[in-house]
């Protein structure tokens, strides 16, 4: 390249940098280029727009999108530090071949990057920090009034959740009937049905950018709170009201691609293909497979992706498109062994994304006591799986702001326990797993010399110090190890250290007791746990 | 075809019928052609031999095999009634193009054909009769002395089992050290190792027909008793003694093909690729996949096929090569919901082929009480899964004839309960499944108006008549249905009818009670079940 040519390219870069995007972007945050450009056709379907981003040996091809108002955008989440050069490709001549560069700089505190699968059963942020999902549920919160949305964010700020399950499309369900302010598609016309109700006829070839801008704002709000947005892409709670559950696959795939182009660069996004996929009678397993393949192939960042069925409906989670298992079932959290069983079957992270909810509904899925909700979370967590919270309190009537559906304010008790269990899990040197699955249903290990025992509903007045010889995937426990024991009341959120030192005797019938058979007093209450850590 | 040509072919057929095989064969029994033919090379590897069998629109290509002593055989299990014509293809000129026919005639009593998967979760014989597997375990019984083998068959004749897990290769394990009389390969030479022990060097290119003839005899003996032979093709209990666990894949595949050619025509054969596959350190998942594909592609009859891992090791049973799930795990039989969970995950029949054994060993997998063994069988069966029995009683020392390893005589108590539970299951109008999985852990349905409740370890002194509204895959239970109740003591094997008629009131919170809230006395003992049948 001649010096002159290089100079021209350099100058162009400078111009483009100032014109189209930022010059510096934090790692895993968003570089965004904006182009104002008139286009006479359908800018959603007829414009091809993408950019190639390169930095040393890494290249990403990133799709752009039309954002309405003669505005086109390309968003990119830089996964690596350093200078990124880009070139635009488009059938819009004025945009084609535009080039530029920006610098990806070190993330500042609170930005740990995208969450990925780690060590088969767990998750980790891109910067290496472990991520243990403690989620809650508010399916349609972004479709409520602005006031409720703000209230929801305030509630989440006070709670300890780091994931939320939420629907992209509005919800039409017995307890959630609110008409949303924004729709994902442009309205072609409004007709009246035989009952005189307004029926919107959508132009499925035109998205409504305002809908997605709003969703993005909420996803960014969650990110600011350190909460992952588990975005449910389809759901069955439409029942003919808007028809978003029964669009042709051409529209479905275009919608998924639009979501990817717009929201793929949001680091806290997860894709949940569906809630209760099997209730979506308009779609077959082949359709879901198509959507899974679409997301897996077209998401340049490979965000976490799963699919969620109705109770006890298991998809084929062995498919490589699914990063983790996202189930609705009470059985695996019935006891830690059953939860751990799922790890052994799938060899992927297991999230029980619905096990029923704390609440006072008539429906049995929405009337667990707070103690039961907390207990089910513990049962799953002890086994190295993850359990999503939800609450359904209705005090007046069906218009109540129930958090599970609409967000708002938590009314229950179990949500308050989230920071407590989360801290216990996050303080572990490694993620938890059952020490001796199938034979010991209470003891979890987090590595050499670090155990959590959860007695669940057992009420014990004392406990002989004893641990299984088998220690999960770690090396067997041996004699002569010294331990301290803390008694954890998982309901009262209290931790009390036992003023004794225990020392393992040699293995006796698969277990190691204290050499002097020391025992401790327990409070004869349910939901008691022990933290047992080696004194080195 | 001219009349003359037809006459010649007809005459040839007559000749061949008398020369090579039977003229009439019962459906699902064995048509066998025998050819005496000298061959100067390696008749196992250098002879190609197969026959095409055709009957109306059905054609099977069946591989022959060398049976030693200048004898070649082709065996065929006719799956359909009528005349079957065959033509031999071979690189042995004298055998090539030999033709003939035989008639497949109706099966007589006791011959129900091969067992196949039915209705996703169950099994059925080829003639449509339901098959519910109640198996036991005697891994190395065919490698014991003739006297023990006969004793084993006698024991099986008295017990109610209809499946047995057994290894093709001999076993070298702490409690099973017997040197077999026969080996699967020809001995090339015998060397001495550094300790002076004899080490046989095998000619892996030459099978030992006597070994397989013996195995076939035992498989036929089992068939005569109505017992399916779940043949374990590889296992890890060799540990360098014979080396059958560490042969090259070329030999492994040739062995599988030889098994298919010889034993594929035995209607009661199942293929179990391995016991504890994950302990076979010489083989990878890729190897197991190869073996699975070999069996699936080359078995013309598609016998049932699975693979069995060590405790809590789950293979990818989603693979289409596996007809059913054959697991070793205590967790699923810990309670019926956990067993039913596996049905929901795999959508295939589930057989817990090892849940631990009744016995008195030091090892925890071999020391269940008879009551516990029986209880675990019930837990699995109630959920519509199947549980294999086994017993490990050692009264003297390690040379004891423990049924689990060597066969012989049953010493325990749980085996006696097999005919009892089997009769209860076989009397059901349909196979069992949990009525309301995840919410009711005791009630199974076998269709409209037919329930089995198993209380397991619950000890109740009474029971209010009540059933879940949900009835598995059948229609919901409604009010006004009349029922009778029988109390089943699963341990004592007694059934007592309650002299009352119950009538369902309308649904109340997911359940239907008797309209007069009638209750019955229960014996305040564990292992009590109820059979509840509609009076129509």
Coordinates of N, CA and C in Angstrom, one line a residue, chain A residues 81-276:
Chain A
X81 N -10.2 -7.0 23.6 CA -9.6 -5.7 23.6 C -8.8 -5.4 22.4
X82 N -8.6 -4.2 22.1 CA -7.8 -3.8 21.0 C -8.5 -3.0 19.9
X83 N -7.9 -2.7 18.8 CA -8.5 -2.0 17.7 C -9.3 -2.9 16.8
X84 N -10.5 -2.5 16.6 CA -11.4 -3.3 15.7 C -11.6 -2.4 14.4
X85 N -11.4 -3.0 13.3 CA -11.6 -2.3 12.0 C -12.9 -2.9 11.4
X86 N -13.7 -2.1 10.7 CA -14.9 -2.6 10.2 C -15.1 -2.1 8.8
X87 N -15.8 -2.9 8.0 CA -16.3 -2.5 6.6 C -17.7 -2.8 6.5
X88 N -18.5 -1.9 6.0 CA -19.9 -2.1 5.8 C -20.2 -2.8 4.4
X89 N -21.0 -3.7 4.4 CA -21.5 -4.3 3.1 C -23.0 -4.0 3.1
X90 N -23.5 -3.5 1.9 CA -24.9 -3.2 1.8 C -25.3 -3.0 0.4
X91 N -26.6 -3.3 0.1 CA -27.1 -2.9 -1.2 C -27.5 -1.5 -1.3
X92 N -27.4 -0.8 -0.2 CA -27.5 0.7 -0.3 C -26.1 1.3 -0.6
X93 N -26.1 1.8 -1.8 CA -24.8 2.2 -2.3 C -24.0 3.1 -1.4
X94 N -24.7 4.1 -0.8 CA -24.0 5.1 0.0 C -23.4 4.5 1.2
X95 N -24.0 3.4 1.7 CA -23.4 2.8 2.9 C -22.3 1.7 2.6
X96 N -22.4 1.2 1.4 CA -21.5 0.1 1.1 C -20.1 0.5 1.1
X97 N -19.3 -0.4 1.7 CA -17.8 -0.2 1.7 C -17.4 0.9 2.7
X98 N -18.3 1.4 3.5 CA -17.8 2.4 4.5 C -17.0 1.6 5.5
X99 N -15.9 2.3 5.9 CA -14.9 1.6 6.8 C -14.6 2.5 8.0
X100 N -14.1 1.9 9.0 CA -13.7 2.6 10.1 C -13.1 1.7 11.2
X101 N -12.8 2.3 12.3 CA -12.3 1.5 13.4 C -12.6 2.1 14.8
X102 N -12.6 1.3 15.8 CA -12.7 1.8 17.1 C -11.8 1.0 18.0
X103 N -11.7 1.5 19.2 CA -10.9 0.7 20.2 C -11.7 0.1 21.3
X104 N -11.5 -1.1 21.5 CA -12.2 -1.8 22.6 C -11.3 -1.7 23.8
X105 N -11.8 -1.1 24.9 CA -11.0 -0.9 26.1 C -11.5 -1.7 27.2
X106 N -10.7 -1.9 28.2 CA -11.0 -2.8 29.4 C -12.3 -2.4 30.1
X107 N -13.0 -3.4 30.4 CA -14.3 -3.2 31.1 C -14.1 -2.7 32.5
X108 N -15.0 -1.8 32.9 CA -14.9 -1.3 34.2 C -15.7 -2.1 35.2
X109 N -15.6 -1.8 36.4 CA -16.3 -2.6 37.5 C -17.7 -2.8 37.2
X110 N -18.2 -4.0 37.4 CA -19.6 -4.4 37.2 C -19.9 -5.0 35.9
X111 N -19.0 -4.8 34.9 CA -19.1 -5.4 33.6 C -18.2 -6.6 33.5
X112 N -18.8 -7.8 33.6 CA -18.1 -9.0 33.5 C -18.3 -9.7 32.2
X113 N -19.1 -9.1 31.3 CA -19.2 -9.7 30.0 C -20.4 -10.7 30.0
X114 N -20.5 -11.4 28.8 CA -21.6 -12.4 28.6 C -21.4 -13.6 29.5
X115 N -22.5 -14.2 29.8 CA -22.5 -15.5 30.6 C -22.4 -16.6 29.6
X116 N -21.5 -17.6 29.9 CA -21.3 -18.7 29.1 C -21.3 -20.0 30.0
X117 N -21.4 -21.1 29.3 CA -21.4 -22.4 30.1 C -19.9 -22.7 30.5
X118 N -19.7 -23.2 31.7 CA -18.4 -23.5 32.1 C -18.4 -24.8 32.8
X119 N -17.3 -25.6 32.7 CA -17.2 -26.9 33.4 C -18.5 -27.8 33.3
X120 N -19.0 -27.9 32.1 CA -20.1 -28.8 31.8 C -21.4 -28.4 32.4
X121 N -21.4 -28.1 33.8 CA -22.7 -28.0 34.5 C -23.0 -26.5 35.0
X122 N -22.0 -25.6 34.7 CA -22.1 -24.3 35.4 C -22.0 -23.2 34.4
X123 N -22.0 -22.0 34.9 CA -21.9 -20.8 34.1 C -20.7 -19.9 34.6
X124 N -20.2 -19.1 33.7 CA -19.2 -18.2 34.1 C -19.3 -17.0 33.2
X125 N -19.1 -15.8 33.7 CA -19.0 -14.6 32.9 C -17.8 -14.7 32.0
X126 N -17.8 -13.9 30.9 CA -16.7 -13.9 30.0 C -15.3 -13.5 30.6
X127 N -15.4 -12.7 31.7 CA -14.1 -12.4 32.4 C -13.7 -13.4 33.4
X128 N -14.4 -14.6 33.5 CA -14.0 -15.7 34.3 C -14.7 -15.7 35.6
X129 N -15.4 -14.7 36.0 CA -16.1 -14.7 37.3 C -17.3 -15.7 37.2
X130 N -17.4 -16.6 38.2 CA -18.5 -17.6 38.2 C -19.8 -16.9 38.2
X131 N -20.8 -17.4 37.5 CA -22.1 -16.9 37.6 C -23.1 -18.0 38.0
X132 N -23.8 -17.9 39.1 CA -24.7 -18.8 39.6 C -26.1 -18.2 39.4
X133 N -26.9 -18.8 38.5 CA -28.2 -18.1 38.3 C -29.2 -18.2 39.4
X134 N -29.6 -17.1 39.9 CA -30.7 -17.0 40.9 C -31.8 -16.1 40.3
X135 N -32.7 -16.7 39.6 CA -33.6 -15.9 38.8 C -35.0 -15.8 39.4
X136 N -35.7 -14.8 38.9 CA -37.1 -14.7 39.2 C -37.9 -14.6 37.8
X137 N -39.2 -14.4 38.0 CA -40.1 -14.5 36.8 C -41.0 -13.3 36.8
X138 N -41.1 -12.6 35.6 CA -42.1 -11.5 35.5 C -42.4 -11.5 34.0
X139 N -43.2 -12.4 33.6 CA -43.4 -12.7 32.1 C -43.7 -11.4 31.3
X140 N -44.6 -10.6 31.8 CA -45.1 -9.5 30.9 C -44.8 -8.1 31.5
X141 N -43.8 -8.0 32.3 CA -43.6 -6.7 33.0 C -43.3 -5.6 32.0
X142 N -42.7 -5.8 30.9 CA -42.4 -4.7 30.0 C -43.6 -4.3 29.2
X143 N -44.8 -5.0 29.4 CA -46.0 -4.6 28.7 C -47.0 -3.9 29.6
X144 N -46.6 -3.6 30.8 CA -47.4 -3.0 31.8 C -47.2 -1.4 31.7
X145 N -47.9 -0.7 32.5 CA -47.8 0.8 32.5 C -46.4 1.1 32.9
X146 N -46.0 2.3 32.5 CA -44.6 2.8 32.8 C -44.4 2.8 34.3
X147 N -45.4 3.1 35.1 CA -45.2 3.2 36.5 C -44.9 1.8 37.1
X148 N -45.6 0.8 36.6 CA -45.4 -0.6 37.1 C -44.0 -1.0 36.6
X149 N -43.6 -0.7 35.4 CA -42.2 -1.0 35.0 C -41.2 -0.5 35.9
X150 N -41.3 0.8 36.3 CA -40.4 1.4 37.1 C -40.4 0.8 38.5
X151 N -41.6 0.4 39.0 CA -41.7 -0.2 40.3 C -41.0 -1.6 40.2
X152 N -41.2 -2.3 39.1 CA -40.5 -3.6 38.9 C -39.0 -3.5 39.1
X153 N -38.5 -2.5 38.4 CA -37.0 -2.3 38.4 C -36.6 -1.9 39.8
X154 N -37.4 -1.1 40.5 CA -37.1 -0.8 41.9 C -37.1 -2.0 42.8
X155 N -38.1 -2.9 42.6 CA -38.1 -4.2 43.3 C -36.9 -5.0 43.1
X156 N -36.5 -5.1 41.8 CA -35.4 -6.0 41.5 C -34.1 -5.4 42.0
X157 N -34.1 -4.1 42.1 CA -32.9 -3.4 42.7 C -32.7 -3.9 44.2
X158 N -33.8 -4.1 44.9 CA -33.7 -4.5 46.3 C -33.5 -6.0 46.5
X159 N -34.0 -6.8 45.5 CA -33.9 -8.2 45.6 C -32.5 -8.7 45.2
X160 N -32.2 -9.9 45.4 CA -30.9 -10.4 45.0 C -30.8 -11.2 43.7
X161 N -31.8 -11.1 42.9 CA -31.9 -11.9 41.7 C -30.9 -11.4 40.6
X162 N -30.3 -12.4 39.9 CA -29.4 -12.0 38.8 C -29.9 -12.6 37.4
X163 N -31.1 -12.9 37.3 CA -31.7 -13.4 36.1 C -33.2 -13.2 36.2
X164 N -33.8 -12.9 35.0 CA -35.3 -12.8 35.0 C -35.8 -13.4 33.8
X165 N -36.9 -14.2 33.9 CA -37.6 -14.7 32.7 C -38.7 -13.8 32.3
X166 N -38.7 -13.4 31.0 CA -39.6 -12.4 30.6 C -39.9 -12.6 29.1
X167 N -41.1 -12.3 28.7 CA -41.6 -12.5 27.3 C -41.4 -11.3 26.5
X168 N -41.0 -11.5 25.2 CA -40.9 -10.4 24.3 C -42.3 -10.0 23.9
X169 N -43.2 -10.9 23.6 CA -44.5 -10.6 23.2 C -45.5 -10.4 24.4
X170 N -46.5 -9.6 24.3 CA -47.4 -9.4 25.4 C -48.2 -10.7 25.7
X171 N -48.8 -10.7 26.9 CA -49.4 -11.9 27.4 C -50.9 -11.7 27.6
X172 N -51.6 -12.7 27.1 CA -53.1 -12.8 27.3 C -53.5 -14.0 28.0
X173 N -53.6 -13.9 29.3 CA -53.8 -15.1 30.2 C -54.8 -14.7 31.3
X174 N -55.4 -15.7 31.9 CA -56.4 -15.4 32.9 C -56.0 -14.2 33.8
X175 N -54.8 -14.2 34.3 CA -54.4 -13.2 35.3 C -53.6 -12.0 34.7
X176 N -53.5 -12.0 33.4 CA -52.7 -10.9 32.8 C -53.4 -10.6 31.4
X177 N -54.2 -9.5 31.5 CA -55.0 -9.2 30.3 C -54.7 -7.8 29.8
X178 N -53.8 -7.1 30.4 CA -53.5 -5.7 30.0 C -53.1 -5.6 28.5
X179 N -53.7 -4.6 27.9 CA -53.4 -4.3 26.5 C -52.0 -3.5 26.5
X180 N -51.1 -4.0 25.7 CA -49.8 -3.3 25.8 C -49.9 -1.9 25.0
X181 N -48.9 -1.1 25.3 CA -48.9 0.2 24.6 C -48.2 0.1 23.2
X182 N -47.3 -0.9 23.2 CA -46.5 -1.0 21.9 C -46.7 -2.5 21.4
X183 N -46.6 -2.6 20.1 CA -46.7 -3.9 19.4 C -45.5 -4.1 18.6
X184 N -45.1 -5.4 18.4 CA -43.9 -5.6 17.6 C -44.0 -5.4 16.1
X185 N -45.2 -5.3 15.6 CA -45.4 -5.1 14.1 C -46.2 -3.8 13.9
X186 N -46.1 -3.3 12.7 CA -46.9 -2.2 12.3 C -48.3 -2.6 12.1
X187 N -49.3 -1.8 12.5 CA -50.7 -2.1 12.3 C -51.1 -1.7 10.9
X188 N -51.6 -2.7 10.1 CA -52.0 -2.4 8.7 C -53.4 -1.7 8.8
X189 N -54.3 -2.4 9.5 CA -55.6 -1.8 9.7 C -56.3 -2.4 11.0
X190 N -57.3 -1.7 11.5 CA -58.0 -2.2 12.6 C -59.4 -2.6 12.2
X191 N -59.8 -3.9 12.4 CA -61.1 -4.3 12.0 C -61.9 -4.6 13.3
X192 N -63.2 -4.8 13.1 CA -64.0 -5.2 14.3 C -64.5 -6.7 14.1
X193 N -64.4 -7.5 15.1 CA -64.9 -8.8 15.0 C -66.4 -8.9 15.3
X194 N -67.0 -10.1 15.2 CA -68.4 -10.2 15.3 C -69.0 -9.6 16.7
X195 N -68.1 -9.6 17.7 CA -68.5 -9.1 19.0 C -68.2 -7.6 19.1
X196 N -67.7 -7.0 18.1 CA -67.4 -5.6 18.1 C -66.1 -5.2 18.7
X197 N -65.3 -6.3 19.0 CA -63.9 -6.0 19.5 C -63.0 -5.6 18.4
X198 N -62.1 -4.7 18.7 CA -61.1 -4.3 17.8 C -60.1 -5.4 17.5
X199 N -59.8 -5.7 16.2 CA -58.9 -6.7 15.9 C -57.8 -6.0 15.0
X200 N -56.6 -6.0 15.4 CA -55.5 -5.4 14.6 C -55.0 -6.4 13.6
X201 N -54.9 -5.8 12.4 CA -54.3 -6.6 11.3 C -52.9 -6.1 11.1
X202 N -51.9 -7.0 11.3 CA -50.5 -6.6 11.3 C -49.9 -6.6 9.9
X203 N -49.0 -5.7 9.7 CA -48.1 -5.8 8.5 C -46.9 -6.6 9.0
X204 N -46.9 -7.9 8.8 CA -45.8 -8.7 9.3 C -44.5 -8.5 8.5
X205 N -44.5 -7.6 7.5 CA -43.3 -7.3 6.8 C -42.7 -6.0 7.4
X206 N -43.4 -5.4 8.4 CA -42.8 -4.2 9.0 C -42.8 -4.3 10.5
X207 N -41.6 -4.3 11.1 CA -41.5 -4.3 12.5 C -41.9 -2.9 13.0
X208 N -42.2 -2.8 14.3 CA -42.4 -1.5 14.9 C -41.2 -1.2 15.8
X209 N -40.3 -0.4 15.3 CA -39.0 -0.1 16.0 C -39.3 0.4 17.4
X210 N -40.3 1.1 17.7 CA -40.5 1.7 19.0 C -40.7 0.5 20.0
X211 N -41.3 -0.6 19.6 CA -41.5 -1.7 20.5 C -40.1 -2.3 20.9
X212 N -39.3 -2.4 19.9 CA -38.0 -3.0 20.2 C -37.1 -2.1 21.0
X213 N -37.2 -0.8 20.6 CA -36.4 0.2 21.4 C -36.8 0.2 22.9
X214 N -38.0 0.0 23.1 CA -38.5 -0.1 24.5 C -37.9 -1.3 25.2
X215 N -38.0 -2.5 24.5 CA -37.5 -3.7 25.0 C -36.0 -3.6 25.3
X216 N -35.3 -2.9 24.4 CA -33.9 -2.7 24.6 C -33.6 -1.9 25.8
X217 N -34.4 -0.9 26.0 CA -34.2 0.0 27.2 C -34.3 -0.8 28.4
X218 N -35.3 -1.7 28.5 CA -35.6 -2.5 29.7 C -34.4 -3.5 29.9
X219 N -34.0 -4.1 28.8 CA -32.8 -5.1 28.9 C -31.6 -4.3 29.4
X220 N -31.4 -3.1 28.9 CA -30.3 -2.3 29.4 C -30.5 -1.9 30.9
X221 N -31.7 -1.6 31.3 CA -32.0 -1.3 32.7 C -31.6 -2.5 33.6
X222 N -32.0 -3.7 33.1 CA -31.7 -4.9 33.8 C -30.2 -5.1 33.9
X223 N -29.5 -4.9 32.8 CA -28.0 -5.0 32.8 C -27.4 -4.1 33.8
X224 N -27.9 -2.9 34.0 CA -27.4 -2.0 34.9 C -27.5 -2.5 36.4
X225 N -28.5 -3.4 36.6 CA -28.8 -4.0 37.9 C -28.0 -5.3 38.0
X226 N -27.3 -5.7 37.0 CA -26.6 -7.0 37.0 C -27.5 -8.2 36.8
X227 N -28.6 -8.0 36.1 CA -29.5 -9.0 35.9 C -29.5 -9.5 34.4
X228 N -29.4 -10.8 34.2 CA -29.5 -11.4 32.9 C -31.0 -11.5 32.5
X229 N -31.2 -11.1 31.2 CA -32.6 -11.1 30.7 C -32.8 -12.4 29.9
X230 N -33.5 -13.3 30.4 CA -33.8 -14.6 29.8 C -35.1 -14.4 28.9
X231 N -34.8 -13.9 27.7 CA -35.9 -13.4 26.8 C -36.7 -14.6 26.2
X232 N -37.9 -14.7 26.4 CA -38.8 -15.7 25.9 C -39.3 -15.3 24.6
X233 N -38.9 -16.0 23.5 CA -39.1 -15.5 22.1 C -40.5 -15.8 21.6
X234 N -41.1 -16.9 22.1 CA -42.5 -17.2 21.7 C -43.2 -17.8 23.0
X235 N -44.5 -17.6 23.0 CA -45.2 -18.2 24.1 C -46.7 -18.5 23.7
X236 N -47.4 -19.3 24.4 CA -48.7 -19.7 24.0 C -49.8 -18.8 24.6
X237 N -49.5 -17.8 25.3 CA -50.5 -16.9 26.0 C -50.9 -15.8 25.1
X238 N -51.5 -16.1 24.0 CA -52.0 -15.2 23.0 C -53.4 -15.5 22.7
X239 N -53.6 -16.8 22.3 CA -55.0 -17.3 22.1 C -55.8 -16.5 21.2
X240 N -55.2 -16.1 20.1 CA -56.0 -15.4 19.0 C -56.1 -13.9 19.2
X241 N -55.6 -13.4 20.3 CA -55.8 -12.0 20.6 C -54.9 -11.1 19.7
X242 N -53.7 -11.5 19.6 CA -52.8 -10.7 18.7 C -52.3 -11.6 17.5
X243 N -52.2 -12.9 17.8 CA -51.7 -13.8 16.7 C -50.2 -13.9 16.7
X244 N -49.5 -13.5 17.6 CA -48.0 -13.6 17.6 C -47.5 -15.0 17.8
X245 N -48.5 -15.8 18.3 CA -48.1 -17.3 18.5 C -48.4 -18.1 17.3
X246 N -48.9 -17.5 16.2 CA -49.3 -18.3 15.1 C -48.9 -17.6 13.7
X247 N -47.8 -17.0 13.7 CA -47.3 -16.4 12.5 C -46.7 -17.4 11.6
X248 N -46.6 -17.1 10.3 CA -45.9 -18.1 9.4 C -44.4 -18.1 9.8
X249 N -43.8 -19.2 9.4 CA -42.4 -19.4 9.8 C -41.5 -18.4 9.2
X250 N -41.8 -17.9 8.0 CA -41.1 -16.9 7.3 C -41.0 -15.6 8.2
X251 N -42.1 -15.3 8.8 CA -42.2 -14.1 9.7 C -41.4 -14.5 11.0
X252 N -41.7 -15.7 11.5 CA -41.0 -16.1 12.8 C -39.5 -16.0 12.6
X253 N -38.9 -16.5 11.5 CA -37.5 -16.4 11.4 C -37.0 -15.0 11.2
X254 N -37.8 -14.2 10.4 CA -37.4 -12.8 10.3 C -37.4 -12.0 11.6
X255 N -38.4 -12.4 12.4 CA -38.4 -11.8 13.8 C -37.2 -12.2 14.6
X256 N -36.8 -13.5 14.5 CA -35.6 -13.9 15.3 C -34.4 -13.2 14.8
X257 N -34.3 -13.0 13.5 CA -33.1 -12.3 12.9 C -33.1 -10.9 13.3
X258 N -34.3 -10.3 13.4 CA -34.4 -8.9 13.8 C -34.0 -8.8 15.3
X259 N -34.4 -9.7 16.1 CA -34.0 -9.7 17.5 C -32.5 -9.9 17.6
X260 N -31.9 -10.8 16.8 CA -30.5 -11.0 16.9 C -29.7 -9.7 16.5
X261 N -30.2 -9.0 15.4 CA -29.5 -7.8 15.0 C -29.6 -6.7 16.0
X262 N -30.8 -6.6 16.6 CA -31.0 -5.5 17.6 C -30.4 -5.8 19.0
X263 N -30.7 -7.0 19.5 CA -30.4 -7.3 20.9 C -29.2 -8.2 21.1
X264 N -28.7 -8.7 20.0 CA -27.5 -9.6 20.2 C -26.4 -9.0 20.9
X265 N -26.3 -7.7 20.7 CA -25.1 -6.9 21.2 C -25.3 -6.5 22.7
X266 N -26.5 -7.0 23.3 CA -26.7 -6.7 24.7 C -26.1 -7.9 25.5
X267 N -25.2 -7.6 26.3 CA -24.4 -8.7 26.9 C -25.2 -9.6 27.8
X268 N -26.3 -9.1 28.4 CA -27.1 -9.8 29.4 C -28.3 -10.6 28.8
X269 N -28.3 -10.7 27.5 CA -29.4 -11.4 26.8 C -29.2 -12.9 26.8
X270 N -30.2 -13.7 27.1 CA -30.3 -15.1 26.9 C -31.5 -15.4 26.0
X271 N -31.4 -16.4 25.2 CA -32.6 -16.7 24.3 C -33.3 -17.9 24.9
X272 N -34.6 -17.7 25.2 CA -35.4 -18.9 25.6 C -36.4 -19.0 24.4
X273 N -36.3 -20.0 23.6 CA -37.1 -20.1 22.4 C -38.6 -20.0 22.8
X274 N -39.0 -20.6 23.9 CA -40.4 -20.5 24.2 C -40.6 -20.7 25.7
X275 N -41.7 -20.3 26.2 CA -42.3 -20.8 27.4 C -43.4 -21.8 27.0
X276 N -43.4 -22.9 27.7 CA -44.5 -23.9 27.4 C -44.7 -24.2 25.9

